[in-house]
Tab-separated table of C-alpha atoms and ligand atoms in Angstrom:
chain	number	residue	atom	x	y	z
H	1	UNK	CA	0.000	0.000	0.000
H	2	UNK	CA	1.126	3.533	-0.765
H	3	UNK	CA	-0.215	6.326	1.438
H	4	UNK	CA	-0.344	9.121	-1.148
H	5	UNK	CA	0.143	7.643	-4.591
H	6	UNK	CA	-0.388	10.989	-6.323
H	7	UNK	CA	2.674	12.435	-4.569
H	8	UNK	CA	4.853	9.393	-4.030
H	9	UNK	CA	4.623	8.024	-7.569
H	10	UNK	CA	4.682	11.103	-9.819
H	11	UNK	CA	7.009	11.209	-12.811
H	12	UNK	CA	10.388	12.916	-12.441
H	13	UNK	CA	9.246	15.814	-14.662
H	14	UNK	CA	6.101	16.321	-12.608
H	15	UNK	CA	8.131	16.259	-9.390
H	16	UNK	CA	10.713	18.703	-10.741
H	17	UNK	CA	7.963	21.100	-11.828
H	18	UNK	CA	6.216	20.872	-8.473
H	19	UNK	CA	9.487	21.387	-6.594
H	20	UNK	CA	10.426	24.338	-8.818
H	21	UNK	CA	7.076	26.056	-8.276
H	22	UNK	CA	7.234	25.459	-4.523
H	23	UNK	CA	10.858	26.606	-4.330
H	24	UNK	CA	10.167	29.943	-5.986
H	25	UNK	CA	7.201	30.511	-3.645
H	26	UNK	CA	9.387	29.564	-0.680
H	27	UNK	CA	12.079	32.033	-1.684
H	28	UNK	CA	9.490	34.763	-2.118
H	29	UNK	CA	8.045	33.969	1.316
H	30	UNK	CA	11.326	34.028	3.208
H	31	UNK	CA	12.516	37.152	1.369
H	32	UNK	CA	9.466	39.067	2.518
H	33	UNK	CA	8.978	37.541	5.972
H	34	UNK	CA	12.428	36.677	7.330
H	35	UNK	CA	14.805	39.597	7.657
H	36	UNK	CA	17.736	37.235	8.034
H	37	UNK	CA	17.148	35.667	4.609
H	38	UNK	CA	16.346	39.001	2.975
H	39	UNK	CA	19.706	40.392	4.112
H	40	UNK	CA	21.556	37.255	3.056
H	41	UNK	CA	19.972	37.359	-0.400
H	42	UNK	CA	20.507	41.076	-0.805
H	43	UNK	CA	24.182	40.621	0.093
H	44	UNK	CA	24.450	38.274	-2.894
H	45	UNK	CA	22.448	40.553	-5.172
H	46	UNK	CA	19.580	38.080	-5.354
H	47	UNK	CA	15.914	38.929	-5.763
H	48	UNK	CA	13.053	36.460	-5.280
H	49	UNK	CA	12.259	36.552	-9.027
H	50	UNK	CA	15.750	35.173	-9.798
H	51	UNK	CA	14.712	31.725	-8.562
H	52	UNK	CA	12.412	30.258	-11.188
H	53	UNK	CA	12.953	26.539	-10.677
H	54	UNK	CA	15.239	23.986	-9.069
H	55	UNK	CA	17.886	24.706	-11.701
H	56	UNK	CA	18.448	28.003	-9.822
H	57	UNK	CA	18.867	26.303	-6.444
H	58	UNK	CA	22.637	26.662	-6.245
H	59	UNK	CA	22.351	30.457	-6.498
H	60	UNK	CA	20.828	30.447	-3.013
H	61	UNK	CA	22.849	30.730	0.198
H	62	UNK	CA	23.138	27.822	2.650
H	63	UNK	CA	21.595	27.823	6.126
H	64	UNK	CA	23.303	26.245	9.142
H	65	UNK	CA	22.503	25.494	12.767
H	66	UNK	CA	24.603	28.541	13.653
H	67	UNK	CA	22.141	30.741	11.754
H	68	UNK	CA	19.345	29.388	13.943
H	69	UNK	CA	21.457	29.989	17.018
H	70	UNK	CA	22.275	33.552	16.008
H	71	UNK	CA	18.595	34.349	15.610
H	72	UNK	CA	17.506	32.541	18.807
H	73	UNK	CA	14.720	31.998	19.620
H	74	UNK	CA	12.248	33.080	16.929
H	75	UNK	CA	14.315	35.179	14.517
H	76	UNK	CA	13.867	32.862	11.543
H	77	UNK	CA	10.156	32.218	11.947
H	78	UNK	CA	8.308	33.342	8.811
H	79	UNK	CA	4.914	33.838	10.413
H	80	UNK	CA	3.552	35.868	13.277
H	81	UNK	CA	3.732	34.067	16.641
H	82	UNK	CA	-0.076	33.949	16.776
H	83	UNK	CA	0.042	31.449	13.883
H	84	UNK	CA	2.527	29.140	15.624
H	85	UNK	CA	0.669	26.223	17.204
H	86	UNK	CA	3.622	24.283	18.581
H	87	UNK	CA	7.258	24.699	19.477
H	88	UNK	CA	9.909	22.017	19.783
H	89	UNK	CA	13.541	22.483	20.710
H	90	UNK	CA	16.783	20.555	20.584
H	91	UNK	CA	20.129	21.265	22.161
H	92	UNK	CA	22.575	23.499	20.359
H	93	UNK	CA	26.347	23.727	20.364
H	94	UNK	CA	26.592	26.367	23.065
H	95	UNK	CA	23.836	25.379	25.423
H	96	UNK	CA	21.230	27.523	23.700
H	97	UNK	CA	18.502	25.368	22.211
H	98	UNK	CA	17.586	25.291	18.538
H	99	UNK	CA	13.945	26.312	18.493
H	100	UNK	CA	11.494	25.225	15.801
H	101	UNK	CA	7.948	26.472	15.341
H	102	UNK	CA	5.061	24.837	13.488
H	103	UNK	CA	1.815	26.247	12.124
H	104	UNK	CA	-1.275	24.057	12.087
H	105	UNK	CA	-0.571	23.251	8.432
H	106	UNK	CA	3.044	22.313	9.287
H	107	UNK	CA	1.735	19.816	11.855
H	108	UNK	CA	-0.648	18.408	9.213
H	109	UNK	CA	2.177	17.980	6.670
H	110	UNK	CA	4.399	16.409	9.335
H	111	UNK	CA	1.648	13.972	10.298
H	112	UNK	CA	1.123	13.003	6.672
H	113	UNK	CA	4.859	12.448	6.149
H	114	UNK	CA	5.033	10.166	9.190
H	115	UNK	CA	1.883	8.343	8.016
H	116	UNK	CA	3.619	7.727	4.673
H	117	UNK	CA	6.607	6.300	6.581
H	118	UNK	CA	4.383	4.014	8.649
H	119	UNK	CA	2.738	2.763	5.436
H	120	UNK	CA	6.194	2.014	4.005
H	121	UNK	CA	6.803	-0.181	7.044
H	122	UNK	CA	3.745	-2.216	6.063
H	123	UNK	CA	1.502	-0.968	8.865
H	124	UNK	CA	-2.012	0.421	8.428
H	125	UNK	CA	-5.309	1.444	10.023
H	126	UNK	CA	-5.919	-1.926	11.632
H	127	UNK	CA	-2.598	-1.843	13.494
H	128	UNK	CA	-1.877	-0.912	17.099
H	129	UNK	CA	1.309	1.107	17.423
H	130	UNK	CA	3.307	1.835	20.564
H	131	UNK	CA	5.237	5.083	20.461
H	132	UNK	CA	8.237	4.623	22.726
H	133	UNK	CA	10.167	7.772	21.879
H	134	UNK	CA	10.362	10.439	24.555
H	135	UNK	CA	7.453	12.888	24.535
H	136	UNK	CA	8.233	16.545	25.125
H	137	UNK	CA	10.421	19.154	23.493
H	138	UNK	CA	12.156	16.361	21.550
H	139	UNK	CA	10.295	15.863	18.250
H	140	UNK	CA	10.350	12.034	18.397
H	141	UNK	CA	7.355	11.263	20.615
H	142	UNK	CA	4.772	13.729	19.344
H	143	UNK	CA	5.959	13.479	15.734
H	144	UNK	CA	5.501	9.704	15.669
H	145	UNK	CA	2.258	9.972	17.637
H	146	UNK	CA	0.518	12.424	15.297
H	147	UNK	CA	1.637	10.442	12.257
H	148	UNK	CA	0.290	7.168	13.636
H	149	UNK	CA	-3.023	8.879	14.438
H	150	UNK	CA	-3.148	10.413	10.966
H	151	UNK	CA	-2.608	6.928	9.584
H	152	UNK	CA	-5.705	5.806	11.477
H	153	UNK	CA	-3.859	3.284	13.629
H	154	UNK	CA	-4.548	2.807	17.335
H	155	UNK	CA	-1.783	4.650	19.158
H	156	UNK	CA	-0.393	3.719	22.559
H	157	UNK	CA	1.675	6.699	23.806
H	158	UNK	CA	4.184	4.807	25.985
H	159	UNK	CA	7.081	7.275	25.911
H	160	UNK	CA	10.230	5.779	27.485
H	161	UNK	CA	10.992	4.492	30.937
H	162	UNK	CA	9.029	1.485	32.125
H	163	UNK	CA	10.048	-1.318	29.793
H	164	UNK	CA	8.244	-4.162	31.638
H	165	UNK	CA	4.993	-2.225	31.534
H	166	UNK	CA	5.578	-1.597	27.827
H	167	UNK	CA	6.029	-5.326	27.197
H	168	UNK	CA	2.963	-6.235	29.283
H	169	UNK	CA	0.853	-3.814	27.254
H	170	UNK	CA	2.432	-5.039	24.033
H	171	UNK	CA	1.094	-8.490	24.864
H	172	UNK	CA	-2.267	-7.428	26.357
H	173	UNK	CA	-3.162	-4.908	23.639
H	174	UNK	CA	-1.943	-7.044	20.744
H	175	UNK	CA	0.536	-4.365	19.621
H	176	UNK	CA	1.666	-4.874	16.002
H	177	UNK	CA	3.997	-1.901	15.452
H	178	UNK	CA	6.512	0.046	17.525
H	179	UNK	CA	8.333	3.333	17.007
H	180	UNK	CA	11.430	3.966	19.138
H	181	UNK	CA	15.216	4.214	18.951
H	182	UNK	CA	16.870	1.015	17.656
H	183	UNK	CA	18.929	0.532	20.816
H	184	UNK	CA	15.815	0.807	22.966
H	185	UNK	CA	14.095	-1.786	20.798
H	186	UNK	CA	16.947	-4.225	21.456
H	187	UNK	CA	16.536	-3.547	25.156
H	188	UNK	CA	12.790	-4.234	24.794
H	189	UNK	CA	13.620	-7.486	22.951
H	190	UNK	CA	15.752	-8.612	25.883
H	191	UNK	CA	13.010	-7.742	28.337
H	192	UNK	CA	10.566	-9.803	26.250
H	193	UNK	CA	12.955	-12.782	26.556
H	194	UNK	CA	13.404	-12.246	30.294
H	195	UNK	CA	9.646	-12.106	30.823
H	196	UNK	CA	9.217	-15.276	28.738
H	197	UNK	CA	6.508	-13.789	26.507
H	198	UNK	CA	8.219	-14.072	23.137
H	199	UNK	CA	5.460	-16.373	21.799
H	200	UNK	CA	2.720	-14.005	22.954
H	201	UNK	CA	3.755	-10.892	21.058
H	202	UNK	CA	2.110	-9.977	17.745
H	203	UNK	CA	4.668	-7.381	16.638
H	204	UNK	CA	5.082	-7.176	12.826
H	205	UNK	CA	7.228	-4.121	12.205
H	206	UNK	CA	9.259	-1.403	13.869
H	207	UNK	CA	10.216	2.091	12.769
H	208	UNK	CA	13.467	3.180	14.336
H	209	UNK	CA	15.540	6.312	14.236
H	210	UNK	CA	16.960	9.266	16.202
H	211	UNK	CA	20.363	7.611	16.584
H	212	UNK	CA	22.932	6.004	14.294
H	213	UNK	CA	22.502	2.305	13.581
H	214	UNK	CA	23.752	-0.215	11.103
H	215	UNK	CA	22.385	-2.989	8.902
H	216	UNK	CA	23.935	-5.416	11.384
H	217	UNK	CA	21.799	-3.986	14.145
H	218	UNK	CA	18.739	-4.180	11.905
H	219	UNK	CA	19.427	-7.865	11.317
H	220	UNK	CA	19.764	-8.408	15.055
H	221	UNK	CA	16.424	-6.674	15.769
H	222	UNK	CA	14.652	-8.556	12.968
H	223	UNK	CA	16.046	-11.884	14.139
H	224	UNK	CA	15.350	-11.380	17.841
H	225	UNK	CA	11.788	-10.192	17.370
H	226	UNK	CA	10.832	-11.860	14.085
H	227	UNK	CA	9.774	-8.513	12.561
H	228	UNK	CA	10.682	-6.062	9.787
H	229	UNK	CA	12.679	-3.078	11.057
H	230	UNK	CA	12.599	0.218	9.159
H	231	UNK	CA	14.844	3.240	9.401
H	232	UNK	CA	13.201	6.659	9.802
H	233	UNK	CA	15.182	9.846	9.231
H	234	UNK	CA	14.499	13.349	10.349
H	235	UNK	CA	15.916	16.288	12.211
H	236	UNK	CA	14.071	18.845	14.252
H	237	UNK	CA	15.313	21.866	12.271
H	238	UNK	CA	13.713	20.427	9.126
H	239	UNK	CA	10.602	18.954	10.793
H	240	UNK	CA	11.371	16.014	13.085
H	241	UNK	CA	11.108	12.295	12.295
H	242	UNK	CA	9.458	11.457	8.974
H	243	UNK	CA	11.626	13.204	6.384
H	244	UNK	CA	12.487	9.783	4.882
H	245	UNK	CA	12.025	6.039	5.500
H	246	UNK	CA	12.921	2.802	3.758
H	247	UNK	CA	10.232	0.699	2.102
H	248	UNK	CA	10.056	-3.104	2.205
H	249	UNK	CA	13.028	-3.378	-0.190
H	250	UNK	CA	15.370	-1.526	2.195
H	251	UNK	CA	17.416	-0.001	-0.623
H	252	UNK	CA	17.709	3.492	0.746
H	253	UNK	CA	15.257	5.817	2.435
H	254	UNK	CA	12.519	7.425	0.300
H	255	UNK	CA	12.563	11.156	0.951
H	256	UNK	CA	9.228	13.011	0.772
H	257	UNK	CA	10.459	15.149	-2.077
H	258	UNK	CA	7.279	17.143	-2.537
H	259	UNK	CA	8.026	18.736	0.862
H	260	UNK	CA	11.803	18.412	1.143
H	261	UNK	CA	14.135	19.215	-1.715
H	262	UNK	CA	17.347	17.204	-1.192
H	263	UNK	CA	20.843	17.919	-2.522
H	264	UNK	CA	24.123	16.188	-1.841
H	265	UNK	CA	27.075	18.567	-1.741
H	266	UNK	CA	30.801	18.100	-1.436
H	267	UNK	CA	31.790	18.696	2.202
H	268	UNK	CA	34.639	21.017	1.295
H	269	UNK	CA	33.665	22.796	-1.909
H	270	UNK	CA	29.900	22.717	-1.188
H	271	UNK	CA	29.339	22.020	-4.885
H	272	UNK	CA	26.417	19.712	-5.716
H	273	UNK	CA	27.371	16.081	-6.326
H	274	UNK	CA	25.703	13.663	-8.719
H	275	UNK	CA	23.764	10.518	-7.814
H	276	UNK	CA	25.722	7.854	-5.971
H	277	UNK	CA	28.475	10.167	-4.721
H	278	UNK	CA	28.778	10.607	-0.990
H	279	UNK	CA	28.528	14.048	0.527
H	280	UNK	CA	26.576	16.196	2.949
H	281	UNK	CA	22.785	16.131	2.745
H	282	UNK	CA	21.297	19.596	2.245
H	283	UNK	CA	17.533	20.113	2.451
H	284	UNK	CA	15.231	22.981	1.472
H	285	UNK	CA	11.814	22.794	3.145
H	286	UNK	CA	9.430	23.441	0.254
H	287	UNK	CA	6.182	23.809	2.175
H	288	UNK	CA	7.105	24.734	5.753
H	289	UNK	CA	5.310	27.854	7.003
H	290	UNK	CA	6.574	28.375	10.557
H	291	UNK	CA	10.304	27.857	10.051
H	292	UNK	CA	11.059	27.479	6.339
H	293	UNK	CA	14.729	26.753	5.650
H	294	UNK	CA	16.675	27.197	2.453
H	295	UNK	CA	19.529	24.816	1.713
H	296	UNK	CA	19.895	23.669	5.306
H	297	UNK	CA	23.158	21.832	5.904
H	298	UNK	CA	22.233	18.714	7.890
H	299	UNK	CA	25.887	17.664	8.448
H	300	UNK	CA	24.734	14.101	7.742
H	301	UNK	CA	26.765	12.168	5.175
H	302	UNK	CA	24.954	10.098	2.558
H	303	UNK	CA	24.355	9.711	-1.194
H	304	UNK	CA	21.201	9.974	-3.303
H	305	UNK	CA	19.545	7.784	-5.939
H	306	UNK	CA	16.760	9.036	-8.235
H	307	UNK	CA	15.946	5.681	-9.864
H	308	UNK	CA	12.399	4.370	-9.543
H	309	UNK	CA	12.177	1.851	-6.695
H	310	UNK	CA	10.805	-1.676	-6.983
H	311	UNK	CA	7.998	-0.679	-4.612
H	312	UNK	CA	6.628	1.681	-7.266
H	313	UNK	CA	7.540	4.923	-5.520
H	314	UNK	CA	9.435	7.409	-7.655
H	315	UNK	CA	10.690	9.572	-4.791
H	316	UNK	CA	14.480	9.798	-4.486
H	317	UNK	CA	16.209	7.589	-1.979
H	318	UNK	CA	19.039	8.508	0.353
H	319	UNK	CA	21.475	5.829	1.473
H	320	UNK	CA	21.887	4.839	5.109
H	321	UNK	CA	23.976	7.481	6.821
H	322	UNK	CA	27.674	6.910	7.125
H	323	UNK	CA	28.468	9.637	9.626
H	324	UNK	CA	28.470	13.341	10.244
H	325	UNK	CA	30.673	16.234	9.214
H	326	UNK	CA	30.734	17.664	12.730
H	327	UNK	CA	31.319	16.196	16.177
H	328	UNK	CA	27.678	15.960	17.235
H	329	UNK	CA	26.786	12.748	19.036
H	330	UNK	CA	23.285	11.358	19.143
H	331	UNK	CA	22.745	9.512	22.400
H	332	UNK	CA	19.287	8.119	23.159
H	333	UNK	CA	17.766	10.633	20.775
H	334	UNK	CA	19.530	13.572	22.435
H	335	UNK	CA	21.946	15.700	20.413
H	336	UNK	CA	25.161	16.172	22.350
H	337	UNK	CA	28.076	18.389	21.367
H	338	UNK	CA	31.373	17.910	23.239
H	339	UNK	CA	31.659	21.705	23.366
H	340	UNK	CA	28.533	21.893	25.580
H	341	UNK	CA	30.227	19.673	28.151
H	342	UNK	CA	33.467	21.595	27.833
H	343	UNK	CA	31.846	24.942	28.576
H	344	UNK	CA	29.845	23.502	31.483
H	345	UNK	CA	33.082	22.157	33.011
H	346	UNK	CA	34.928	25.419	32.490
H	347	UNK	CA	32.119	27.391	34.107
H	348	UNK	CA	32.114	25.369	37.295
H	349	UNK	CA	35.861	25.523	37.962
H	350	UNK	CA	38.134	23.055	39.760
H	351	UNK	CA	38.565	21.031	36.582
H	352	UNK	CA	41.107	21.265	33.791
H	353	UNK	CA	39.962	21.591	30.152
H	354	UNK	CA	40.952	17.982	29.571
H	355	UNK	CA	38.081	15.566	29.288
H	356	UNK	CA	37.095	12.487	27.378
H	357	UNK	CA	33.621	11.298	26.452
H	358	UNK	CA	33.130	7.556	26.199
H	359	UNK	CA	29.934	6.466	24.501
H	360	UNK	CA	28.956	2.858	24.868
H	361	UNK	CA	26.038	0.562	24.331
H	362	UNK	CA	25.455	-1.484	27.477
H	363	UNK	CA	22.485	-3.869	27.581
H	364	UNK	CA	21.440	-2.153	24.370
H	365	UNK	CA	21.133	1.233	26.020
H	366	UNK	CA	23.465	4.019	25.056
H	367	UNK	CA	25.537	5.356	27.921
H	368	UNK	CA	27.835	8.328	28.266
H	369	UNK	CA	30.798	8.401	30.605
H	370	UNK	CA	32.644	11.650	31.067
H	371	UNK	CA	36.209	11.439	32.289
H	372	UNK	CA	37.410	14.723	33.704
H	373	UNK	CA	40.820	15.728	34.931
H	374	UNK	CA	40.600	17.589	38.213
H	375	UNK	CA	43.181	19.610	40.044
H	376	UNK	CA	45.745	17.645	42.057
H	377	UNK	CA	44.477	18.944	45.423
H	378	UNK	CA	41.229	16.986	45.101
H	379	UNK	CA	43.138	13.728	45.136
H	380	UNK	CA	44.923	14.611	48.359
H	381	UNK	CA	41.656	15.609	50.034
H	382	UNK	CA	39.288	13.196	51.679
H	383	UNK	CA	37.482	10.722	49.512
H	384	UNK	CA	34.204	12.455	50.364
H	385	UNK	CA	35.401	15.647	48.722
H	386	UNK	CA	36.016	13.703	45.565
H	387	UNK	CA	32.585	12.092	45.704
H	388	UNK	CA	30.936	15.463	46.190
H	389	UNK	CA	32.777	16.843	43.211
H	390	UNK	CA	31.774	13.856	41.065
H	391	UNK	CA	28.127	14.406	41.939
H	392	UNK	CA	28.371	18.122	41.284
H	393	UNK	CA	29.987	17.624	37.867
H	394	UNK	CA	27.380	15.008	36.901
H	395	UNK	CA	24.647	17.470	37.848
H	396	UNK	CA	26.201	20.358	35.930
H	397	UNK	CA	26.646	18.224	32.791
H	398	UNK	CA	23.136	16.805	33.004
H	399	UNK	CA	21.782	20.351	33.204
H	400	UNK	CA	23.818	21.364	30.167
H	401	UNK	CA	22.941	18.471	27.862
H	402	UNK	CA	19.707	17.034	29.278
H	403	UNK	CA	21.091	13.522	29.650
H	404	UNK	CA	22.248	11.600	32.727
H	405	UNK	CA	25.963	10.796	32.579
H	406	UNK	CA	28.472	8.814	34.569
H	407	UNK	CA	31.370	10.951	35.713
H	408	UNK	CA	34.820	9.602	36.442
H	409	UNK	CA	37.415	11.950	37.885
H	410	UNK	CA	40.964	11.317	36.815
H	411	UNK	CA	44.297	12.741	37.912
H	412	UNK	CA	45.944	15.624	36.072
H	413	UNK	CA	47.713	14.638	32.830
H	414	UNK	CA	46.120	11.180	32.672
H	415	UNK	CA	44.039	11.908	29.560
H	416	UNK	CA	46.104	11.456	26.453
H	417	UNK	CA	47.323	14.690	24.847
H	418	UNK	CA	47.310	15.010	21.130
H	419	UNK	CA	49.538	17.089	18.904
H	420	UNK	CA	46.791	17.627	16.391
H	421	UNK	CA	43.073	17.965	16.892
H	422	UNK	CA	42.296	16.701	20.365
H	423	UNK	CA	40.175	13.608	20.425
H	424	UNK	CA	37.407	14.205	22.915
H	425	UNK	CA	35.207	11.254	22.053
H	426	UNK	CA	35.512	7.489	21.975
H	427	UNK	CA	32.346	6.064	20.479
H	428	UNK	CA	32.355	2.318	21.103
H	429	UNK	CA	28.912	1.933	19.511
H	430	UNK	CA	30.516	1.929	16.062
H	431	UNK	CA	31.941	-1.511	16.749
H	432	UNK	CA	28.490	-3.125	16.632
D	1	ZN	ZN1	10.752	1.671	-2.359
């Protein structure tokens, strides 16, 4: 089944025409409603009329997370605040959140995009779907929830936390679909084994995203639960989850091109790359009203394929992501920048600027350990002093990044020094 055949199966010419028309309207809208874009375009001698179709796309300036930070909180909104019906936020590089605003129509488009993704995973109206992403400022929970409702499925808004209760309800309610991070799903799978209810679950498919995962992990999930696991891509600046998902053939993620115009650019030259070549994914939001973005640099590395898929959809597919161009970590759906931790440590004092972040996957849950060098005197003091400091640092970091961490204090000069770019992160999850 295809959710919106008219949009997901149009010919390449039809899609290009639609995208071109929407792009020129978008440019007109941001030029007149967002001072930031108007100034940027004027600086390059561009007028809205110069953008007639997607062939003019590369005349337009890029947008980055820094632009959103510089205009915090609402500087890039293109509508009056009275038209904004919802706000979400994710952490930024310097502690200030990246704020996104949605009009009612934006929420409708988002819901439809997620409904399309759920259809790609083979789920429909008759299914019961548990949403086990966090609900709140993070786009995962509500984004998945509204999409599943739009689809017409029965939604169970679990959020995260009580895994045994989730499994009990999965059995009792006859849950057939689940949306959560892939690592959490593996944790759920283990809980199912522990509770001895593997033969009582009716799960058919999962839709997983908000953190990096591999085909190996997909195979593990599919094997352990006897289901089909699908990858969902999104980022809050662009919309949230639901920008793209893989269909039953799992050969790349179909991007909802009528709403999101994708480009792959060379990381260094920023010149557009052709199909199959790996580079940074750049997206223009063709229909967004609240926070429309032009050529937003996602920092995610992938390639694109415009060939028609076996499933019948003609929308372009992006390959599974191979990494990022910056140092952002995604841990349990939370965006973490090492620089956030660094500035929190520097603000509190007593520590040196030397620290190391160790990301691991223990019992299928992502964990973050922060090793911090502290001044010599703390090691000569009583052990209680050291414990107090550990607790204080853990608290300060949790406040800065919104994620509980394990803190380990280490003696001065014990963290390896580098001659080049200091390595602040060891991500053991990549070994899976
Ligand atoms: Zn397909």
